[in-house]
């Protein structure tokens, strides 16, 4: 009986998380109520609380899932990369890939930053977003350290520079509703890498 119950919960959890992801991204975390999520997921409200202890726990799961989703895009791009220069550009490409997803109400920028902007200071969800952004910068830095093995300070400075370029492009792309700024940022990054 327990295996059967577990089998029922897993699909409900997946449906709830998928519905939350769509609604949180399209409408915002604060504007999306539990009733909206359960209705879109096609589950009873109790299913939500059987899978998530609260809306805050659902938000945290959403943020973790977005991070994992981006890492998957990055890893796929990295498999095609040849060398550290292409590794840096794989980070930019993964952001562009994310922007190219079909969004129900249009592209609104980074779902993680959008959610963090709605969460109060000190909220655990903001820490998840910060950790993601720090990991992105570390990934860039790792590629640059291999590209500039004798210049660790220059590699770190360039990693910060490129992560700021990427975040600024993502913010503008979100405001403009398409990923064009990300493609431009990638071109700028490629030019900076060529000058190293």
CSV table of C-alpha atoms in Angstrom, one decimal:
chain,number,residue,atom,x,y,z
A,1,UNK,CA,0.0,0.0,0.0
A,2,UNK,CA,2.8,2.4,0.8
A,3,UNK,CA,4.4,2.0,-2.7
A,4,UNK,CA,1.0,2.8,-4.2
A,5,UNK,CA,0.6,5.9,-2.0
A,6,UNK,CA,4.1,7.0,-2.9
A,7,UNK,CA,3.3,6.5,-6.6
A,8,UNK,CA,0.3,8.8,-6.3
A,9,UNK,CA,2.2,11.5,-4.5
A,10,UNK,CA,5.0,11.8,-7.0
A,11,UNK,CA,2.8,12.7,-10.0
A,12,UNK,CA,0.9,15.1,-7.8
A,13,UNK,CA,4.1,16.7,-6.6
A,14,UNK,CA,5.4,17.0,-10.2
A,15,UNK,CA,2.1,18.6,-11.3
A,16,UNK,CA,2.1,21.0,-8.4
A,17,UNK,CA,5.6,22.1,-9.1
A,18,UNK,CA,5.0,22.5,-12.8
A,19,UNK,CA,1.8,24.6,-12.1
A,20,UNK,CA,3.7,26.7,-9.5
A,21,UNK,CA,6.5,27.3,-12.0
A,22,UNK,CA,4.1,28.5,-14.7
A,23,UNK,CA,2.1,30.7,-12.3
A,24,UNK,CA,5.0,32.1,-10.3
A,25,UNK,CA,6.9,33.0,-13.5
A,26,UNK,CA,3.9,34.5,-15.3
A,27,UNK,CA,2.1,36.2,-12.4
A,28,UNK,CA,4.6,36.4,-9.6
A,29,UNK,CA,4.9,34.6,-6.3
A,30,UNK,CA,2.8,37.0,-4.2
A,31,UNK,CA,0.0,37.2,-6.7
A,32,UNK,CA,-0.3,33.4,-7.1
A,33,UNK,CA,-2.4,31.7,-4.5
A,34,UNK,CA,-2.6,28.1,-3.4
A,35,UNK,CA,-6.0,27.7,-5.0
A,36,UNK,CA,-4.7,28.8,-8.4
A,37,UNK,CA,-1.8,26.3,-8.2
A,38,UNK,CA,-4.0,23.4,-7.1
A,39,UNK,CA,-6.6,24.1,-9.7
A,40,UNK,CA,-4.0,24.3,-12.5
A,41,UNK,CA,-2.3,21.1,-11.3
A,42,UNK,CA,-5.7,19.4,-11.1
A,43,UNK,CA,-5.2,18.2,-7.5
A,44,UNK,CA,-6.9,18.8,-4.2
A,45,UNK,CA,-5.5,21.4,-1.8
A,46,UNK,CA,-4.6,18.6,0.6
A,47,UNK,CA,-2.3,17.2,-2.1
A,48,UNK,CA,-0.3,20.4,-1.9
A,49,UNK,CA,0.1,20.1,1.8
A,50,UNK,CA,0.9,16.4,1.6
A,51,UNK,CA,3.9,17.4,-0.7
A,52,UNK,CA,4.9,20.8,0.6
A,53,UNK,CA,4.6,22.0,4.2
A,54,UNK,CA,3.6,25.5,3.1
A,55,UNK,CA,3.6,27.9,0.2
A,56,UNK,CA,7.1,29.0,1.2
A,57,UNK,CA,8.2,25.3,0.9
A,58,UNK,CA,6.7,25.3,-2.6
A,59,UNK,CA,8.5,28.5,-3.5
A,60,UNK,CA,11.7,27.0,-2.3
A,61,UNK,CA,11.1,23.9,-4.4
A,62,UNK,CA,10.4,26.1,-7.4
A,63,UNK,CA,13.6,28.0,-7.0
A,64,UNK,CA,15.6,24.8,-6.6
A,65,UNK,CA,14.0,23.4,-9.7
A,66,UNK,CA,14.8,26.5,-11.7
A,67,UNK,CA,18.4,26.3,-10.6
A,68,UNK,CA,18.6,22.6,-11.6
A,69,UNK,CA,16.9,23.4,-14.9
A,70,UNK,CA,19.5,26.0,-15.7
A,71,UNK,CA,22.4,23.7,-14.7
A,72,UNK,CA,21.0,21.1,-17.1
A,73,UNK,CA,21.1,23.7,-20.0
A,74,UNK,CA,24.6,24.7,-19.0
A,75,UNK,CA,25.8,21.1,-18.9
A,76,UNK,CA,24.3,20.4,-22.3
A,77,UNK,CA,26.1,23.5,-23.7
A,78,UNK,CA,29.4,22.6,-21.9
A,79,UNK,CA,29.4,19.2,-23.6
A,80,UNK,CA,29.7,21.0,-26.9
A,81,UNK,CA,32.3,23.4,-25.7
A,82,UNK,CA,35.9,23.1,-26.8
A,83,UNK,CA,38.2,24.6,-24.2
A,84,UNK,CA,37.8,27.2,-21.5
A,85,UNK,CA,36.9,30.1,-23.7
A,86,UNK,CA,33.9,28.1,-25.1
A,87,UNK,CA,33.1,27.1,-21.5
A,88,UNK,CA,32.6,30.8,-20.5
A,89,UNK,CA,30.4,31.3,-23.5
A,90,UNK,CA,28.4,28.1,-22.6
A,91,UNK,CA,27.2,30.0,-19.5
A,92,UNK,CA,25.9,32.8,-21.7
A,93,UNK,CA,24.4,30.2,-24.1
A,94,UNK,CA,22.6,28.5,-21.2
A,95,UNK,CA,20.9,31.8,-20.3
A,96,UNK,CA,19.9,32.4,-23.9
A,97,UNK,CA,18.5,28.9,-24.1
A,98,UNK,CA,16.4,29.5,-21.0
A,99,UNK,CA,15.2,32.8,-22.5
A,100,UNK,CA,14.1,30.9,-25.6
A,101,UNK,CA,11.6,28.7,-23.7
A,102,UNK,CA,8.0,29.3,-24.7
A,103,UNK,CA,6.6,31.3,-21.8
A,104,UNK,CA,2.8,31.5,-21.6
A,105,UNK,CA,2.7,35.3,-21.0
A,106,UNK,CA,6.1,36.2,-22.6
A,107,UNK,CA,9.6,36.2,-21.4
A,108,UNK,CA,10.0,38.2,-18.1
A,109,UNK,CA,13.7,37.7,-17.4
A,110,UNK,CA,15.3,35.6,-14.7
A,111,UNK,CA,12.6,33.7,-12.8
A,112,UNK,CA,15.0,33.4,-9.8
A,113,UNK,CA,15.6,37.1,-9.6
A,114,UNK,CA,11.9,37.9,-10.2
A,115,UNK,CA,11.0,35.6,-7.2
A,116,UNK,CA,13.8,37.0,-5.0
A,117,UNK,CA,12.5,40.6,-5.7
A,118,UNK,CA,9.2,39.6,-4.1
A,119,UNK,CA,10.6,37.8,-1.1
A,120,UNK,CA,11.4,39.7,2.1
A,121,UNK,CA,15.0,40.3,3.2
A,122,UNK,CA,16.2,37.2,5.1
A,123,UNK,CA,13.9,34.8,3.4
A,124,UNK,CA,15.4,31.4,2.7
A,125,UNK,CA,14.4,31.7,-1.0
A,126,UNK,CA,16.6,34.7,-1.4
A,127,UNK,CA,19.6,32.6,-0.2
A,128,UNK,CA,18.8,30.0,-2.9
A,129,UNK,CA,18.8,32.7,-5.6
A,130,UNK,CA,22.1,34.2,-4.2
A,131,UNK,CA,23.7,30.8,-4.2
A,132,UNK,CA,22.7,30.3,-7.9
A,133,UNK,CA,24.1,33.6,-8.9
A,134,UNK,CA,27.3,32.9,-7.0
A,135,UNK,CA,27.6,29.5,-8.6
A,136,UNK,CA,27.2,31.0,-12.1
A,137,UNK,CA,30.1,33.4,-11.3
A,138,UNK,CA,32.2,30.5,-10.0
A,139,UNK,CA,31.6,28.5,-13.2
A,140,UNK,CA,32.8,31.4,-15.2
A,141,UNK,CA,35.8,31.9,-12.9
A,142,UNK,CA,36.7,28.2,-13.3
A,143,UNK,CA,36.8,28.5,-17.0
A,144,UNK,CA,38.8,31.7,-16.9
A,145,UNK,CA,41.3,30.2,-14.4
A,146,UNK,CA,42.1,27.6,-17.0
A,147,UNK,CA,42.3,30.2,-19.7
A,148,UNK,CA,44.6,32.4,-17.6
A,149,UNK,CA,46.5,29.9,-15.4
A,150,UNK,CA,49.2,32.5,-14.5
A,151,UNK,CA,46.8,35.3,-13.7
A,152,UNK,CA,44.3,34.2,-11.0
A,153,UNK,CA,43.5,37.8,-10.0
A,154,UNK,CA,42.7,38.8,-13.6
A,155,UNK,CA,40.6,35.6,-14.0
A,156,UNK,CA,38.5,36.5,-10.9
A,157,UNK,CA,38.1,40.1,-11.9
A,158,UNK,CA,37.0,39.1,-15.4
A,159,UNK,CA,34.6,36.5,-13.9
A,160,UNK,CA,32.9,39.2,-11.9
A,161,UNK,CA,32.8,41.5,-14.9
A,162,UNK,CA,31.2,38.9,-17.1
A,163,UNK,CA,28.7,37.8,-14.5
A,164,UNK,CA,27.6,41.5,-14.1
A,165,UNK,CA,27.4,41.7,-17.9
A,166,UNK,CA,25.3,38.6,-18.0
A,167,UNK,CA,22.9,39.7,-15.2
A,168,UNK,CA,22.5,43.2,-16.7
A,169,UNK,CA,21.7,41.6,-20.1
A,170,UNK,CA,19.2,39.3,-18.4
A,171,UNK,CA,17.5,42.2,-16.7
A,172,UNK,CA,17.2,44.1,-19.9
A,173,UNK,CA,16.0,41.0,-21.8
A,174,UNK,CA,13.3,40.6,-19.3
A,175,UNK,CA,12.2,44.2,-19.6
A,176,UNK,CA,12.2,43.9,-23.4
A,177,UNK,CA,10.5,40.5,-23.5
A,178,UNK,CA,13.0,38.6,-25.6
A,179,UNK,CA,16.5,37.2,-25.4
A,180,UNK,CA,18.2,39.6,-27.9
A,181,UNK,CA,20.1,41.3,-25.2
A,182,UNK,CA,21.6,37.9,-24.1
A,183,UNK,CA,22.9,37.3,-27.6
A,184,UNK,CA,24.5,40.8,-27.6
A,185,UNK,CA,26.0,40.2,-24.2
A,186,UNK,CA,27.5,36.9,-25.5
A,187,UNK,CA,29.1,38.8,-28.4
A,188,UNK,CA,30.5,41.4,-25.9
A,189,UNK,CA,31.8,38.6,-23.7
A,190,UNK,CA,33.4,36.9,-26.7
A,191,UNK,CA,35.1,40.2,-27.6
A,192,UNK,CA,36.5,40.6,-24.1
A,193,UNK,CA,37.8,37.0,-24.1
A,194,UNK,CA,39.5,37.6,-27.4
A,195,UNK,CA,41.5,40.5,-25.8
A,196,UNK,CA,42.8,38.4,-22.9
